[in-house]
Each structure stands twice: as structure tokens, then as C-alpha cells.
CSV table of C-alpha atoms in Angstrom, one decimal:
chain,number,residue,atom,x,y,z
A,14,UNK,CA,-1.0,316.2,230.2
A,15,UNK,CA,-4.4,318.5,230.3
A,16,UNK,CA,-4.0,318.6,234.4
A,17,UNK,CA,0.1,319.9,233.7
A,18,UNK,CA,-1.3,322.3,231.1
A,19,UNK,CA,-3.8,323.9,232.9
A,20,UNK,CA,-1.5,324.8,236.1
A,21,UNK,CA,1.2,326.3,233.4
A,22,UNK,CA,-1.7,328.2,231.8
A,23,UNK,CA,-3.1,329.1,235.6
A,24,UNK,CA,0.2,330.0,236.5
A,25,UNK,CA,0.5,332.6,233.6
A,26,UNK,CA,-2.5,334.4,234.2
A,27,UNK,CA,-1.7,334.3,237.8
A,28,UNK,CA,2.4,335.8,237.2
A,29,UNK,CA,2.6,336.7,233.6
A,30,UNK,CA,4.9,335.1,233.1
A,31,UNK,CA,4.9,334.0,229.2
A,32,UNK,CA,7.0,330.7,228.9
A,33,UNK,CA,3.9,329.7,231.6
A,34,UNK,CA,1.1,330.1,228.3
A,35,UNK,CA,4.4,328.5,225.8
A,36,UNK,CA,3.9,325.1,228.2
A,37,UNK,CA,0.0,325.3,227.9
A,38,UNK,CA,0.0,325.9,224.4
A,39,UNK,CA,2.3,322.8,223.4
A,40,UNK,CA,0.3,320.9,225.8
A,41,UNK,CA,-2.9,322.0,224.0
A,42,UNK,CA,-1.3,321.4,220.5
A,43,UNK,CA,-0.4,317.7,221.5
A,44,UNK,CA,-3.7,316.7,223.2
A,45,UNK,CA,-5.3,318.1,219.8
A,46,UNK,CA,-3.0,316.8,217.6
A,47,UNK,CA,-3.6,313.6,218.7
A,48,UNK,CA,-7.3,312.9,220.0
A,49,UNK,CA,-9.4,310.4,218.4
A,50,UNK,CA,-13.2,309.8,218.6
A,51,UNK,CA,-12.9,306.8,220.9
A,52,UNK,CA,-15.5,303.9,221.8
A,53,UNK,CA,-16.8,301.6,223.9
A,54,UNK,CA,-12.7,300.2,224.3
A,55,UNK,CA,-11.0,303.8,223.3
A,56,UNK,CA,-10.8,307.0,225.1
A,57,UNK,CA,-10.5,310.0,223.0
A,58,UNK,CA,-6.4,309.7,224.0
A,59,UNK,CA,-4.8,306.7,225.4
A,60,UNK,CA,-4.4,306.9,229.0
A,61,UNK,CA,-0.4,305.9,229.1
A,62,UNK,CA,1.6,306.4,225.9
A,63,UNK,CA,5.4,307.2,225.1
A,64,UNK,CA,5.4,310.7,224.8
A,65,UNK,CA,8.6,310.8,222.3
A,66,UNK,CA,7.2,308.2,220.0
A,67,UNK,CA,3.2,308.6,221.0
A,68,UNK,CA,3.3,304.6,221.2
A,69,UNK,CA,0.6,303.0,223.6
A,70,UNK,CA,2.4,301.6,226.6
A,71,UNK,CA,0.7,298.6,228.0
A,72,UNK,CA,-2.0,298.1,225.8
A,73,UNK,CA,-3.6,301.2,227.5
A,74,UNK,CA,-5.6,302.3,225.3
A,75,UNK,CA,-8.5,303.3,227.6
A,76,UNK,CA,-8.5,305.1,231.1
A,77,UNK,CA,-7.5,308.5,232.5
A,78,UNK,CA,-9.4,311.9,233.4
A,79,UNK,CA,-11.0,312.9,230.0
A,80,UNK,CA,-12.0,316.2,231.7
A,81,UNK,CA,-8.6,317.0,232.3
A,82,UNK,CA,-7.6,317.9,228.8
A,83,UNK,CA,-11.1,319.2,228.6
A,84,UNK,CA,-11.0,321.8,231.2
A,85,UNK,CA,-7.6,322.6,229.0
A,86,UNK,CA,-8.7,323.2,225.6
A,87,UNK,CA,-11.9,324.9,227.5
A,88,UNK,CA,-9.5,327.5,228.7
A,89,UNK,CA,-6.9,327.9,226.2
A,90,UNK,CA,-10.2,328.7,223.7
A,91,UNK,CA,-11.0,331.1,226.4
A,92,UNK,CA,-8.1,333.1,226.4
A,93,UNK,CA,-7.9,333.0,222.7
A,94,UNK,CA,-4.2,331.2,222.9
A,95,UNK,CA,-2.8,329.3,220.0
A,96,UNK,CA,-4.8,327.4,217.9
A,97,UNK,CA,-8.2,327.7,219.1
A,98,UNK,CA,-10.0,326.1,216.6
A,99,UNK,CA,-8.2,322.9,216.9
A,100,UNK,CA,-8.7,323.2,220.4
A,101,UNK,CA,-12.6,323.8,220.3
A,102,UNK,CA,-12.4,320.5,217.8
A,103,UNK,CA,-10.1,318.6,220.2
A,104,UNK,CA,-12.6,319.6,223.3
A,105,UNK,CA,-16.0,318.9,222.1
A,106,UNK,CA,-15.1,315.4,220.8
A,107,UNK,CA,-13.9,314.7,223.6
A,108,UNK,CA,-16.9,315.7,225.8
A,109,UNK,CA,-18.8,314.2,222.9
A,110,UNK,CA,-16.9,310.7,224.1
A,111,UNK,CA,-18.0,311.2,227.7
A,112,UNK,CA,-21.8,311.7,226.7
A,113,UNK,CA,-21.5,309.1,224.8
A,114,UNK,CA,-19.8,306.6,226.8
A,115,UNK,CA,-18.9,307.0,230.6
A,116,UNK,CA,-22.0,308.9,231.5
A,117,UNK,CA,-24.7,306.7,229.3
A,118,UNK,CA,-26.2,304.3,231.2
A,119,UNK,CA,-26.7,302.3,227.7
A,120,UNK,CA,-23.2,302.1,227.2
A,121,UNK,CA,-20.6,299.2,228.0
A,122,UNK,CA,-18.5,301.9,228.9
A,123,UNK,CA,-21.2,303.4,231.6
A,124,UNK,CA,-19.1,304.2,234.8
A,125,UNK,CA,-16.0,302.7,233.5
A,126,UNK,CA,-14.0,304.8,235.4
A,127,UNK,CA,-10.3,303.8,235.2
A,128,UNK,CA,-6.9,304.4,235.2
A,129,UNK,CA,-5.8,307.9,236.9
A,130,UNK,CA,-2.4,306.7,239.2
A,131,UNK,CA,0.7,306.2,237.8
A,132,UNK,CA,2.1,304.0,240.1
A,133,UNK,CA,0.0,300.8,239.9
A,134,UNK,CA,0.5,298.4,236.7
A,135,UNK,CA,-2.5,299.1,233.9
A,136,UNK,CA,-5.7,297.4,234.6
A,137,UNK,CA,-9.1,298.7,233.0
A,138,UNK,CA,-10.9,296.8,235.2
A,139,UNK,CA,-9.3,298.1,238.2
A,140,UNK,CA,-11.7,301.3,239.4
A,141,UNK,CA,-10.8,304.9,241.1
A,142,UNK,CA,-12.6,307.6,242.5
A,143,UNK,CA,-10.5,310.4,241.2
A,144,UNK,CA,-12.2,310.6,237.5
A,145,UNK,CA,-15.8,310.8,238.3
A,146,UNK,CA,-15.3,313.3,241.2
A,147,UNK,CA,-13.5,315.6,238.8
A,148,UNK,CA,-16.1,315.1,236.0
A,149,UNK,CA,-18.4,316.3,238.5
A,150,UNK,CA,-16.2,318.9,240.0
A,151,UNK,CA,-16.4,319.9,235.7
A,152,UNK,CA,-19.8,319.8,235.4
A,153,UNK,CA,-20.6,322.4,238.9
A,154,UNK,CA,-18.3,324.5,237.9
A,155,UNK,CA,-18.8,325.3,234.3
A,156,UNK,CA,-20.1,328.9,233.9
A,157,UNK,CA,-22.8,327.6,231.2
A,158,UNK,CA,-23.4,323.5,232.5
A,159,UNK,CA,-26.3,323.1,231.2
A,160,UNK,CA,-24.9,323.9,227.4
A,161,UNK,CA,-22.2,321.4,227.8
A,162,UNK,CA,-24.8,319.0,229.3
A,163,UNK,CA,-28.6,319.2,229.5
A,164,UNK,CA,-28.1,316.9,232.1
A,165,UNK,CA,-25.7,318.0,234.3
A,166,UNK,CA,-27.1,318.2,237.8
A,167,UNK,CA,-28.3,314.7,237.3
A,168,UNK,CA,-25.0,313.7,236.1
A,169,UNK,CA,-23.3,315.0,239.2
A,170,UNK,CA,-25.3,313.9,241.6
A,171,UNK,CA,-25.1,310.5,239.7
A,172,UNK,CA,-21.5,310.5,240.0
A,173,UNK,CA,-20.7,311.4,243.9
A,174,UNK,CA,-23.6,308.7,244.8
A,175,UNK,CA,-21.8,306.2,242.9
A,176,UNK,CA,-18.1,307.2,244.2
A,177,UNK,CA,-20.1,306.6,247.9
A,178,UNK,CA,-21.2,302.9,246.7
A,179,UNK,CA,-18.3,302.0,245.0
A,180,UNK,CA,-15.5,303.3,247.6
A,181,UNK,CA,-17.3,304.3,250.9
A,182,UNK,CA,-16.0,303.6,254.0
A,183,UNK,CA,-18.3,304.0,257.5
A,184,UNK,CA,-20.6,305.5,258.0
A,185,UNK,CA,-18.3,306.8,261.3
A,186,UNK,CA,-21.3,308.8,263.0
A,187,UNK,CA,-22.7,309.9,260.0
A,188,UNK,CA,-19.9,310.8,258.3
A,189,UNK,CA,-18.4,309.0,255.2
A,190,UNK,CA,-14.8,307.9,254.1
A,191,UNK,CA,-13.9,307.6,250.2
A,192,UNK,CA,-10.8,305.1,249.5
A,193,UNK,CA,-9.3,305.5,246.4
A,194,UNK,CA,-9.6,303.0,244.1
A,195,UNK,CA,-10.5,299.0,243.7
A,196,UNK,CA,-9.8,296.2,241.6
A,197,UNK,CA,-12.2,293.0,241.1
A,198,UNK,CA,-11.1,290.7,243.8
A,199,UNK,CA,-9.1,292.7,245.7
A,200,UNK,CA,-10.9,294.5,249.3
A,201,UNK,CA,-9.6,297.8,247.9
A,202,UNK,CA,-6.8,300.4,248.4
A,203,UNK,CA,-5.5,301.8,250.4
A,204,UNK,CA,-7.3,302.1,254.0
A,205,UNK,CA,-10.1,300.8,255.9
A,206,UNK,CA,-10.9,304.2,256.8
A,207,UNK,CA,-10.7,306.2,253.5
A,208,UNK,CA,-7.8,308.8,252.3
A,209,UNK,CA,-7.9,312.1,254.1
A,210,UNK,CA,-7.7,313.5,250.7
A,211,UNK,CA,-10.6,311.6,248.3
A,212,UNK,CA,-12.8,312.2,251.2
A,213,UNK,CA,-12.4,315.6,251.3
A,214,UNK,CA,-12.3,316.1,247.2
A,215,UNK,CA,-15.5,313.7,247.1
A,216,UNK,CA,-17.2,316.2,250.3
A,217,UNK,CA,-16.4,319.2,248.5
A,218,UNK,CA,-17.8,318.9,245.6
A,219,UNK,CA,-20.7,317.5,247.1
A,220,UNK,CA,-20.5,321.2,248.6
A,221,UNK,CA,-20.6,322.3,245.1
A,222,UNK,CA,-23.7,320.2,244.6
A,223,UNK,CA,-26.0,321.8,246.9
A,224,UNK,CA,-24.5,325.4,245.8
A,225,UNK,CA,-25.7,324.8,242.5
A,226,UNK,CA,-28.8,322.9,243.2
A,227,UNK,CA,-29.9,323.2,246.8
A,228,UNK,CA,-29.4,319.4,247.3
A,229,UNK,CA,-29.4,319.7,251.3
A,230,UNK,CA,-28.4,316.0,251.3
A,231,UNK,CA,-25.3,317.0,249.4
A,232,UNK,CA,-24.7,319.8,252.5
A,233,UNK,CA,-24.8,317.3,254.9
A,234,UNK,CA,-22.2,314.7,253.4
A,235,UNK,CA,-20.2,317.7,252.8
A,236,UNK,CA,-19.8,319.0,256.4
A,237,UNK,CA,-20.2,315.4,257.5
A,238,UNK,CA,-16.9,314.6,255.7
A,239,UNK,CA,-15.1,317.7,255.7
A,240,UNK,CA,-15.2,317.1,259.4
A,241,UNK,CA,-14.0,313.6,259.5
A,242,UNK,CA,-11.4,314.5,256.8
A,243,UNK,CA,-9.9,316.9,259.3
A,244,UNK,CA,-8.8,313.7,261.7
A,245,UNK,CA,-6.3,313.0,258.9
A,246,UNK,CA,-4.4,316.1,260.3
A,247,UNK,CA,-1.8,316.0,263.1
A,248,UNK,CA,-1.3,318.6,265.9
A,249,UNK,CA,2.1,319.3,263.9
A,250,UNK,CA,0.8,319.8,261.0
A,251,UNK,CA,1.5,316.3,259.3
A,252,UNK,CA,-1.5,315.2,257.4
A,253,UNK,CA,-1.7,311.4,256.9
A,254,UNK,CA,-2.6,309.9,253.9
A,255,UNK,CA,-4.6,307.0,255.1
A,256,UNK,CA,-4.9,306.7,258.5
A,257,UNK,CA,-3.0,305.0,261.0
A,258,UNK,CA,-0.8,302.3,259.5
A,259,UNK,CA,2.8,300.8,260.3
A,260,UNK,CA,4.6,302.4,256.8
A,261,UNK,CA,4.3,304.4,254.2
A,262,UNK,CA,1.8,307.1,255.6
A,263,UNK,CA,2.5,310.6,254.7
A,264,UNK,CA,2.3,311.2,251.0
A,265,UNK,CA,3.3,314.7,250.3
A,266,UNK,CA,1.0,315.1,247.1
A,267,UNK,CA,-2.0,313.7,248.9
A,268,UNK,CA,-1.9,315.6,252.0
A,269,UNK,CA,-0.8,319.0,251.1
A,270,UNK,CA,-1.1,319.4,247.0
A,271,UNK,CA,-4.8,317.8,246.8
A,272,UNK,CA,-5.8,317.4,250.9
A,273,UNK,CA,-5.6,321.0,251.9
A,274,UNK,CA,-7.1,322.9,248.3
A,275,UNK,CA,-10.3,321.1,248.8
A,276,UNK,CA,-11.6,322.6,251.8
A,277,UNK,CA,-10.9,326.2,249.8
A,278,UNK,CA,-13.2,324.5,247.5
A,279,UNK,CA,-15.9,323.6,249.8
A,280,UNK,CA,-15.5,327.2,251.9
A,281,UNK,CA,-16.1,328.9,248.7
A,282,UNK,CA,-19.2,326.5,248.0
A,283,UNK,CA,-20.5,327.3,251.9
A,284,UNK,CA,-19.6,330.0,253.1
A,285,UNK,CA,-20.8,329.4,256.2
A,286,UNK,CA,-18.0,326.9,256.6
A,287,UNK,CA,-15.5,329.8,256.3
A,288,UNK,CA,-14.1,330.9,259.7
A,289,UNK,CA,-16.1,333.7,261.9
A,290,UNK,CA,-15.2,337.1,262.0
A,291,UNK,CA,-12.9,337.1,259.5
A,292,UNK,CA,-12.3,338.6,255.8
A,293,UNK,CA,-11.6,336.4,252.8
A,294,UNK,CA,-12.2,336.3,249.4
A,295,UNK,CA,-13.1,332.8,249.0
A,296,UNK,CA,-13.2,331.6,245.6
A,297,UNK,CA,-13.5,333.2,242.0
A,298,UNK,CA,-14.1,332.1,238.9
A,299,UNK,CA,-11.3,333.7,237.4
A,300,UNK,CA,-7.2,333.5,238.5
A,301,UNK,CA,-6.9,336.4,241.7
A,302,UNK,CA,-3.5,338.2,240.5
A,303,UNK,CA,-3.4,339.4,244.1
A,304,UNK,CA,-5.4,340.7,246.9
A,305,UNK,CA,-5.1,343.1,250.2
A,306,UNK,CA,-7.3,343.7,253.2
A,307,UNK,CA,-7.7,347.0,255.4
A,308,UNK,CA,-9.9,347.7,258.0
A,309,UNK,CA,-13.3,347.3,256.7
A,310,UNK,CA,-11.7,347.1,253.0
A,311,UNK,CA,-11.1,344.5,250.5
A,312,UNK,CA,-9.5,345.4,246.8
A,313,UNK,CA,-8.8,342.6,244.4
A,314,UNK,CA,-7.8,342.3,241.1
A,315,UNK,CA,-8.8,339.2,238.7
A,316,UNK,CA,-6.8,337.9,235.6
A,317,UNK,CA,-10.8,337.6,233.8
A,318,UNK,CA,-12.3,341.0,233.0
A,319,UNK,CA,-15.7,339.1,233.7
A,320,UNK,CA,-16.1,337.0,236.5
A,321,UNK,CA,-18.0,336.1,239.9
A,322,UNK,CA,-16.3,336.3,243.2
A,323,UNK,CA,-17.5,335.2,246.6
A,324,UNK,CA,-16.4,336.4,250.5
A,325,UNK,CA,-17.1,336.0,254.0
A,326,UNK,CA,-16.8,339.5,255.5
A,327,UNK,CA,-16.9,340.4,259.0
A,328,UNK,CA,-18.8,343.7,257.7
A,329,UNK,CA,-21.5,344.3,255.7
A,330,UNK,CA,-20.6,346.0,252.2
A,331,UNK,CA,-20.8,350.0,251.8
A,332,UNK,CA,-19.8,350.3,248.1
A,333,UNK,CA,-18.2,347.6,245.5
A,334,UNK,CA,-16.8,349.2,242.7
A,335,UNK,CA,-15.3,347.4,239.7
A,336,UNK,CA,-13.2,349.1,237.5
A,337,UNK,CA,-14.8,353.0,238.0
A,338,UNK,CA,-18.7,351.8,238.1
A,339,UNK,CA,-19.8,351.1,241.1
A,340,UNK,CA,-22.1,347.9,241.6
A,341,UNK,CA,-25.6,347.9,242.7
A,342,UNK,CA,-26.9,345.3,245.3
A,343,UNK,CA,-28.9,343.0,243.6
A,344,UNK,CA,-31.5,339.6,244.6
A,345,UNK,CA,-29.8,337.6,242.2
A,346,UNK,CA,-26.3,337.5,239.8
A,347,UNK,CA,-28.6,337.3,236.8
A,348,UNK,CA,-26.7,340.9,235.9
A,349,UNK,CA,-23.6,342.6,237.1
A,350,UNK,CA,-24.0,343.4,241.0
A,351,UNK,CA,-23.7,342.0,243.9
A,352,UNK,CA,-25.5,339.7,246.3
A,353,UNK,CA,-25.4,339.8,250.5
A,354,UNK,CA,-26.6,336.9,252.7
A,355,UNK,CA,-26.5,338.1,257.0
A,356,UNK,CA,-24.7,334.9,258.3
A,357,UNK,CA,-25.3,335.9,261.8
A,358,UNK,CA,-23.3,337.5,264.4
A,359,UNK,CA,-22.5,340.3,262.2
A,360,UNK,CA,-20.9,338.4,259.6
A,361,UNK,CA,-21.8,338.6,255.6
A,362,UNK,CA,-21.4,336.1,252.3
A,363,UNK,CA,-20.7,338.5,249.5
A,364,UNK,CA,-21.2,337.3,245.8
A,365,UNK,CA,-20.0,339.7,243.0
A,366,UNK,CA,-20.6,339.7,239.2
A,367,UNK,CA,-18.6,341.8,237.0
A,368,UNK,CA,-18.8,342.0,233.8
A,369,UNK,CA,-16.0,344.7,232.4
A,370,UNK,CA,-13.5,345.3,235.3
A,371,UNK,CA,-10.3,343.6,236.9
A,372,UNK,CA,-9.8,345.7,239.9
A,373,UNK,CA,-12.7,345.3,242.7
A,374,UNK,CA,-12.8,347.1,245.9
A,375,UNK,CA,-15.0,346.9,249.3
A,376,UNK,CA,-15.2,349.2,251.6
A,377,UNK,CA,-17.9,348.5,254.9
């Protein structure tokens, strides 16, 4: 429900398009209407329930991706869309929950982190991959982590080493494979050599890691596995899900929904990683409602007045301008400005701030 949400709420700051931000708003108002504190045996909603009646199917009362109604209710409140109050109640006990429980190692709930796939029967013993990589993915991401968290670089690092413990396959010549999920007794699902697309989810945000902290082990799993998850791809264009096996192997979701977004992710994270002598705007904290590229000129326009932005430009910036101010080149994002790293070979990483403007534009 919070994951559905946020991609109708994306999608209406990305088109418009208002019955987009009516879906996210009933979302929000049913995720708030109906969480709970939760404990040791609870999770602030149920992981699988009858959505006409709200009855718990299959005793599931705990499980799912907390962070996904989270990241929700985070950006419903920061729109300012429907009932923000319940939302900012619904949100922080929630994360309250997760401090509490799934990321306290004093908890019986410590790195309990189940139920996520709909098509496997309920089990709360049975483990994935999927939950703590996004709570990490959260916690990297968040404009303001270490209000949400005091302890969020530990907690993210805490997390991707324990998805490589728990679900690792290899090393293959350095290089680590994540399967994607395990129940006691059972040697795992669903390949000996890891999904192509929780090994690159798990090495992209491991690419967030070092952005955020300058963890250079983190860099190196990341390329490491970004390179291996590439094998997963076919000369035609098929990705694989698993590897080579006799049935069963292409999964559209996996392998073009979730496969092919996280090496954006990591690009955006590394721009090093981005391809040579090209121009592209590679991530942004806000929805891009579009962008266009001229010779030695990039314009943009975000859905956020304020935001950051970050390129790979096969020039080196003349003038940004945001809005009718233009920008001043800066050491640091600490104000609005911009930042410019030489890559080599006459290639730049551009990060922007903004802090009052939709419309960028670059000009080298």
C-alpha cells in the first residue's frame, strides 16, 4: 500500500495529473487510519490483511516494508496533501516501531526482517533481503537522516553487511551475489548465484553508502556487483531473473521494473560510473517534470522548488541559473550553489542546490 501510494503521488508531481494525488491520499488516509504502535510480535500495520474488511489474513500480523508507508506519509506531509497531521502521527510511530524493534539489537525483533513477496505462503521466520535494503536505501536518502536517526550511517552500514551474511552468494572474483530470501531449513531462494535484481538493489545502495559517508569499502562492493549484476543481461535485451535455470527465468518485474532503476541509482551515487562523454542529469532529489539537452546546454525543471540535482557533463559549467538568479560555484552544498568535480578527460560531476527555483539551466 505505502510503495502503490508513493508511485501515484510521484506520478502526480511528475504529470499533474490530480486523480494521481486522489490515490495517494486514500492510501495515506488508510495506512493512518489504521496503524498501531506494534511490538516485539506486531508491526505498526499487519503485513497481509483483507483490504475490504481490514481482517488479518494468515495470522500475519507481523512482516512487510515499514519504510514503505513511511516514505508515504513523509511525502504526502511534504506536499501538504490531505490530512497531514494524521500522517505526521501515522509516520513517526511507525519509525518509532523500527527504532525500537527491527534496528535494536536489544530487541527480539532485532533484524527480523520478513514478509515482503506475495507469492510465498506467510512465514515470520522465513527472511528477505528486500526490507532491510530499502530501510537503508531510507535512511541515505533522507535530506535530514540524522533527525530521523542519530544513528543512521551505522544503521546502514549495519544493514547491507547483514543482507551480505545472511543472502550472499560468491565471492565470483570479488564480486558478490544477494538471493532473495531464506527460510530456516531450507538452502534458500531462488539461485545459487543470486537475482540479477537484489544484487544490484543491495550494490547500489551500497553506492549510496560511500556517497554519504566515504565508506570506500562500500565503493568497492558497489562496482564489484554492479558488474556482476550486468551478466544477468542478454545480448537481446532479456534480463534473467536468476541465472541460468531450466524454467521459469525471466520475471518481468524483477528484470525491468526493479533490475534496471538501480543502476540510475548507483550512477547518481558515482558518477564516475555514468558513461563518458556524455550529458545526463542523473538523479535529483525532487520529481524531474522534464528535461532537454543542446549543445553544451542542459535546462530542467523539478516538481520541488528546493532540491539538489547531480550530472555527468561532457563540459564544464559556464553559468547555472535557477529560476532568474544565477548560482555561484561553491566547495560545498552547505548553501544554494553548485559543486564541480574534473572526472578526467574533459568530463565534469555537477551537483546543484536550489533553494527557490523550478526551472535550471546550464550552459558550458
Amino acid at each position: 500500500m505505502g510503495l502503490l501510494g508513493l508511485g501515484d503521488l510521484q506520478f502526480y508531481e511528475l504529470t499533474g495529473e490530480r486523480r494521481f494525488l486522489r490515490a495517494a491520499i486514500a492510501a495515506g488516509n488508510a495506512l493512518a487510519r489504521h496503524v498501531r504502535p506494534g511490538d516485539a510480535t506486531h508491526t505498526p500495520w499487519p503485513f497481509r490483511v483483507n483490504a475490504r474488511t481490514g481482517a488479518v489474513l494468515d495470522g500475519a500480523q507481523f512482516g512487510g516494508l515499514v519504510v514503505g508507508p513511511v516514505r508515504l506519509l513523509d511525502e504526502l506531509v511534504e506536499v501538504g496533501a490531505g490530512n497531514t497531521s494524521s500522517y505526521k502521527h501515522a509516520r513517526d510511530l511507525a519509525w518509532a516501531w523500527m527504532l525500537k524493534y527491527q534496528l535494536n539489537r536489544d530487541s527480539p525483533a532485532w533484524n527480523r526482517w520478513s514478509g515482503f513477496y506475495e507469492d510465498v505462503p506467510y512465514n515470520p521466520r522465513s527472511l528477505n533481503q528486500a526490507t532491510p535494503t530499502l530501510t537503508a536505501q531510507y535512511l541515505l536518502t533522507h535530506p535530514a537522516a540524522e533527525s530521523v536517526d542519530p544513528a543512521w550511517d551505522e544503521h546502514a552500514a549495519a544493514l547491507l553487511r547483514w543482507v551480505q551474511k545472511s543472502f550472499g552468494r560468491g565471492p565470483f572474483l570479488g564480486a558478490w551475489g544477494i538471493d532473495e530470501q531464506r527460510a530456516p531449513g531450507k538452502p534458500g531462494c531462488c539461485s545459487r548465484v543470486g537475482l540479477g535484481s537484489t544484487t544490484s538493489r543491495w550494490a547500489a545502495t551500497n553506492a549510496l553508502l560511500y556517497a554519504r559517508t566515504g565508506d570506500e569499502r562500500a565503493r568497492e562492493l558497489a562496482v564489484r556487483s554492479l558488474n556482476y549484476a550486468t551478466y544477468f543481461a542478454a545480448s537481446d535485451g532479456r534480463v534473467s531473473c536468476c541465472g541460468q535455470r531450466s524454467t521459469n527465468t525471466f520475471w518481468f518485474s524483477d528484470g525491468y521494473a526493479d533490475y534496471l532503476r538501480s543502476f540510475n541509482w548507483a550512477m547518481a551515487a558515482i558518477p564516475e560510473l555514468a558513461p563518458k562523454r556524455r550529458d545526463h542529469l542523473l538523479g535529483s532529489s525532487s520529481v524531474v517534470q522534464s528535461v532537454s539537452y543542446g549543445r553544451r546546454r542542459l535546462t530542467y525543471r523539478t516538481f520541488d522548488a528546493s532540491g539538489t540535482e547531480v550530472l555527468r557533463l561532457a563540459f564544464r559549467p559556464r553559468r547555472i541559473v535557477a529560476g532568474g538568479n544565477v548560482l555561484a560555484e561553491r566547495s560545498d552544498l552547505s548553501a544554494e550553489g553548485y559543486v564541480v568535480q574534473a572526472l578526467g578527460g574533459g568530463d565534469f560531476a555537477v551537483r546543484i542546490r536550489h533553494d527557490g527555483a523550478r526551472r535550471i539551466a546550464l550552459d558550458g
